């Protein structure tokens, strides 16, 4: 009998998923955490008083994953490792007939480009096997998709314009550090910007477009247009859409450091030879930067991530802002992780909870906005990520 969840990845987000899953043990019954480094699993196991099982796995290796899944016999696997592992974990789930969930879309280690194509290609095979894959159940992607679906369901007949606004006003006291995996973060931020308008994608230079947005309970912040993966599925699933953009805040200090590192070649993802050793500059940088999992204790301030939608309701124009505010220190007190990990880990747990409870369950590969948003939105309020709606 298949029961419980197998969480793969014991980083900042994995820690939150475990803590929140343990809070919902009546739903999950049995929790196993597996990662490449067993000591990281042991640490998290201690934090939750031994209420989880742990295992070591290399999630790049499909056969190892299959062996682990047969051993643990979970109802589903939560992929909280890195986007590089999406396809191997999806493949292992397919071969063992176990449901799948993740928080970030596939990216090849050698190309800084993420897209859903290869994951959506599993749809037919998952349908035939009778298993479900839920893609992008974090905050953005994840909750931002559900904010759009919720507004579409309850506030609009048609949404024409969407701006996703992601502000992290947390201060960790370091001159430069990233709030989640430095490699993934820096690849994303240094990439070209992209948004969708009138049926086509438009490209900008990296961080070329800037606006100032007044984030509730944070204040005005410089916000930069970036490409972000939730737009790829939202343009398919939000009817009547004319434009969608994504903005993220960065401090001057972060940007100056990043540009300098980029200019000297430290963001390169190709191999170079140094004193006879082959190294990837971005991997060296990752090794030097603070581990995001250790930032929790020293990070103060809040995040505010939300969606501004404009459209038509009953023949009249309407503009609505929906957002969540999360406090870094409160997140840390509850789970030992800062708000960026918290806002990702809680929705991953909620997605899994809805699947385990058979509330969101249909064979195939889906993005979160393809399900009824209401049960997820209710859980957000109960599980530590309450949201607010304002008419603008
Ligand atoms: P971390 O780097 O802190 O953690 C990743 C974990 O995955 C590490 O413990 C690492 O193990 C493990 N891992 C990496 N490769 C393998 C492998 N081959 N086999 C087994 N385990 C492996 O990252 P975060 O916790 O910050 O992020 C986790 C995921 O969440 C990422 O995919 C990220 O893109 C996503 N994310 C999504 C967001 C959203 O809102 N949707 C926002 C933020 C993050 P080890 O330490 O031993 O190397």
CSV table of C-alpha atoms in Angstrom, one decimal, residues 214-378:
chain,number,residue,atom,x,y,z
A,214,UNK,CA,4.5,51.1,-3.6
A,215,UNK,CA,4.3,47.7,-1.8
A,216,UNK,CA,1.7,47.6,1.1
A,217,UNK,CA,3.5,47.7,4.5
A,218,UNK,CA,6.9,47.9,2.8
A,219,UNK,CA,6.9,51.1,0.8
A,220,UNK,CA,8.2,52.2,-2.6
A,221,UNK,CA,10.8,49.9,-4.2
A,222,UNK,CA,12.6,49.8,-7.6
A,223,UNK,CA,11.1,46.8,-9.5
A,224,UNK,CA,12.6,45.3,-12.6
A,225,UNK,CA,11.0,43.4,-15.4
A,226,UNK,CA,12.2,39.9,-15.7
A,227,UNK,CA,11.1,36.7,-17.4
A,228,UNK,CA,9.5,34.3,-14.9
A,229,UNK,CA,8.2,30.9,-15.6
A,230,UNK,CA,4.6,31.2,-14.4
A,231,UNK,CA,3.9,33.5,-17.4
A,232,UNK,CA,4.4,30.6,-19.8
A,233,UNK,CA,1.4,28.7,-18.4
A,234,UNK,CA,-0.7,31.7,-17.5
A,235,UNK,CA,-0.9,32.9,-21.1
A,236,UNK,CA,-2.5,29.6,-21.9
A,237,UNK,CA,-5.0,29.5,-19.0
A,238,UNK,CA,-6.2,33.1,-18.4
A,239,UNK,CA,-8.8,33.9,-21.0
A,240,UNK,CA,-8.8,37.3,-22.7
A,241,UNK,CA,-5.3,38.2,-21.6
A,242,UNK,CA,-3.6,41.0,-23.6
A,243,UNK,CA,-0.4,41.4,-21.5
A,244,UNK,CA,1.4,39.8,-18.7
A,245,UNK,CA,4.6,41.0,-17.0
A,246,UNK,CA,6.7,40.1,-14.0
A,247,UNK,CA,8.6,42.5,-11.8
A,248,UNK,CA,11.0,41.8,-9.0
A,249,UNK,CA,12.7,44.2,-6.6
A,250,UNK,CA,16.5,44.4,-6.2
A,251,UNK,CA,18.6,46.7,-4.0
A,252,UNK,CA,21.3,48.9,-5.6
A,253,UNK,CA,23.9,46.9,-3.6
A,254,UNK,CA,22.7,43.5,-5.0
A,255,UNK,CA,22.7,44.9,-8.5
A,256,UNK,CA,26.1,46.5,-8.3
A,257,UNK,CA,27.6,43.2,-6.9
A,258,UNK,CA,25.9,41.1,-9.6
A,259,UNK,CA,27.0,43.4,-12.5
A,260,UNK,CA,30.5,43.4,-11.2
A,261,UNK,CA,30.6,39.6,-10.8
A,262,UNK,CA,29.1,39.3,-14.3
A,263,UNK,CA,31.6,41.7,-15.8
A,264,UNK,CA,34.5,39.7,-14.4
A,265,UNK,CA,33.0,36.4,-15.7
A,266,UNK,CA,32.0,34.9,-12.3
A,267,UNK,CA,28.5,34.2,-13.6
A,268,UNK,CA,29.7,32.0,-16.5
A,269,UNK,CA,28.3,28.5,-16.5
A,270,UNK,CA,30.9,27.0,-18.9
A,271,UNK,CA,34.0,25.1,-17.6
A,272,UNK,CA,37.3,26.9,-17.4
A,273,UNK,CA,40.7,25.6,-16.5
A,274,UNK,CA,42.6,27.1,-13.5
A,275,UNK,CA,46.0,25.7,-12.5
A,276,UNK,CA,45.1,22.4,-14.2
A,277,UNK,CA,41.7,22.1,-12.5
A,278,UNK,CA,38.4,22.4,-14.4
A,279,UNK,CA,35.9,24.7,-12.7
A,280,UNK,CA,32.6,26.4,-13.5
A,281,UNK,CA,32.9,30.1,-12.3
A,282,UNK,CA,29.3,30.2,-11.0
A,283,UNK,CA,29.9,27.0,-9.0
A,284,UNK,CA,33.0,28.7,-7.4
A,285,UNK,CA,30.9,31.7,-6.6
A,286,UNK,CA,28.2,29.5,-5.1
A,287,UNK,CA,30.7,27.9,-2.8
A,288,UNK,CA,31.9,31.3,-1.6
A,289,UNK,CA,28.5,32.9,-1.0
A,290,UNK,CA,26.5,32.3,2.2
A,291,UNK,CA,24.3,29.2,2.1
A,292,UNK,CA,20.7,30.5,1.8
A,293,UNK,CA,19.7,28.0,4.3
A,294,UNK,CA,21.8,29.9,6.9
A,295,UNK,CA,20.3,33.3,6.3
A,296,UNK,CA,17.1,32.8,8.3
A,297,UNK,CA,18.4,33.8,11.7
A,298,UNK,CA,19.8,37.1,10.5
A,299,UNK,CA,17.2,38.2,8.0
A,300,UNK,CA,14.7,40.9,9.1
A,301,UNK,CA,11.9,42.6,7.2
A,302,UNK,CA,9.1,41.3,5.0
A,303,UNK,CA,8.3,39.9,1.5
A,304,UNK,CA,5.3,41.1,-0.4
A,305,UNK,CA,4.4,39.1,-3.5
A,306,UNK,CA,1.2,39.7,-5.4
A,307,UNK,CA,-0.7,40.2,-8.6
A,308,UNK,CA,-2.3,43.3,-10.0
A,309,UNK,CA,-5.0,42.4,-12.6
A,310,UNK,CA,-7.1,44.7,-14.8
A,311,UNK,CA,-10.1,43.7,-16.8
A,312,UNK,CA,-13.8,43.7,-17.1
A,313,UNK,CA,-16.6,42.7,-14.7
A,314,UNK,CA,-20.3,43.1,-15.7
A,315,UNK,CA,-19.2,45.4,-18.5
A,316,UNK,CA,-17.2,47.7,-16.2
A,317,UNK,CA,-13.4,48.2,-15.9
A,318,UNK,CA,-11.9,46.8,-12.7
A,319,UNK,CA,-8.4,46.8,-11.2
A,320,UNK,CA,-7.6,44.5,-8.3
A,321,UNK,CA,-4.4,43.8,-6.2
A,322,UNK,CA,-4.0,40.6,-4.3
A,323,UNK,CA,-1.0,39.9,-2.3
A,324,UNK,CA,0.6,38.1,0.7
A,325,UNK,CA,3.0,39.6,3.2
A,326,UNK,CA,5.4,37.3,5.0
A,327,UNK,CA,7.7,38.3,7.8
A,328,UNK,CA,11.2,36.8,7.7
A,329,UNK,CA,11.6,36.5,11.5
A,330,UNK,CA,8.2,35.0,12.0
A,331,UNK,CA,9.0,32.4,9.3
A,332,UNK,CA,12.3,31.7,11.0
A,333,UNK,CA,10.7,31.2,14.4
A,334,UNK,CA,8.2,28.7,13.0
A,335,UNK,CA,10.4,26.7,10.7
A,336,UNK,CA,14.1,27.8,11.0
A,337,UNK,CA,14.0,29.2,7.5
A,338,UNK,CA,13.6,32.8,6.1
A,339,UNK,CA,10.5,34.0,4.2
A,340,UNK,CA,11.7,33.1,0.7
A,341,UNK,CA,12.0,29.5,1.6
A,342,UNK,CA,8.8,29.7,3.7
A,343,UNK,CA,6.7,31.2,1.0
A,344,UNK,CA,7.8,28.4,-1.4
A,345,UNK,CA,7.7,25.5,1.1
A,346,UNK,CA,4.2,26.2,2.4
A,347,UNK,CA,2.5,26.1,-1.0
A,348,UNK,CA,4.4,22.9,-1.9
A,349,UNK,CA,3.0,21.3,1.2
A,350,UNK,CA,-0.5,22.6,0.4
A,351,UNK,CA,-0.4,21.2,-3.1
A,352,UNK,CA,0.6,17.8,-1.7
A,353,UNK,CA,-2.1,18.0,0.9
A,354,UNK,CA,-4.8,18.7,-1.7
A,355,UNK,CA,-3.5,15.7,-3.8
A,356,UNK,CA,-3.3,13.3,-0.8
A,357,UNK,CA,-6.9,14.3,0.2
A,358,UNK,CA,-8.1,13.7,-3.4
A,359,UNK,CA,-9.3,17.3,-3.7
A,360,UNK,CA,-6.9,18.1,-6.5
A,361,UNK,CA,-6.4,14.8,-8.3
A,362,UNK,CA,-6.6,13.9,-12.0
A,363,UNK,CA,-4.2,12.0,-14.1
A,364,UNK,CA,-1.9,14.1,-16.3
A,365,UNK,CA,0.6,16.9,-15.9
A,366,UNK,CA,-1.0,20.2,-14.8
A,367,UNK,CA,-0.1,23.7,-13.7
A,368,UNK,CA,-1.7,24.8,-10.5
A,369,UNK,CA,-4.1,27.3,-12.1
A,370,UNK,CA,-5.8,24.5,-13.9
A,371,UNK,CA,-7.5,23.4,-10.6
A,372,UNK,CA,-10.2,25.1,-8.6
A,373,UNK,CA,-8.2,27.8,-6.6
A,374,UNK,CA,-10.6,28.0,-3.7
A,375,UNK,CA,-9.4,25.1,-1.5
A,376,UNK,CA,-5.8,26.2,-2.0
A,377,UNK,CA,-6.6,29.8,-1.1
A,378,UNK,CA,-8.4,28.6,2.1
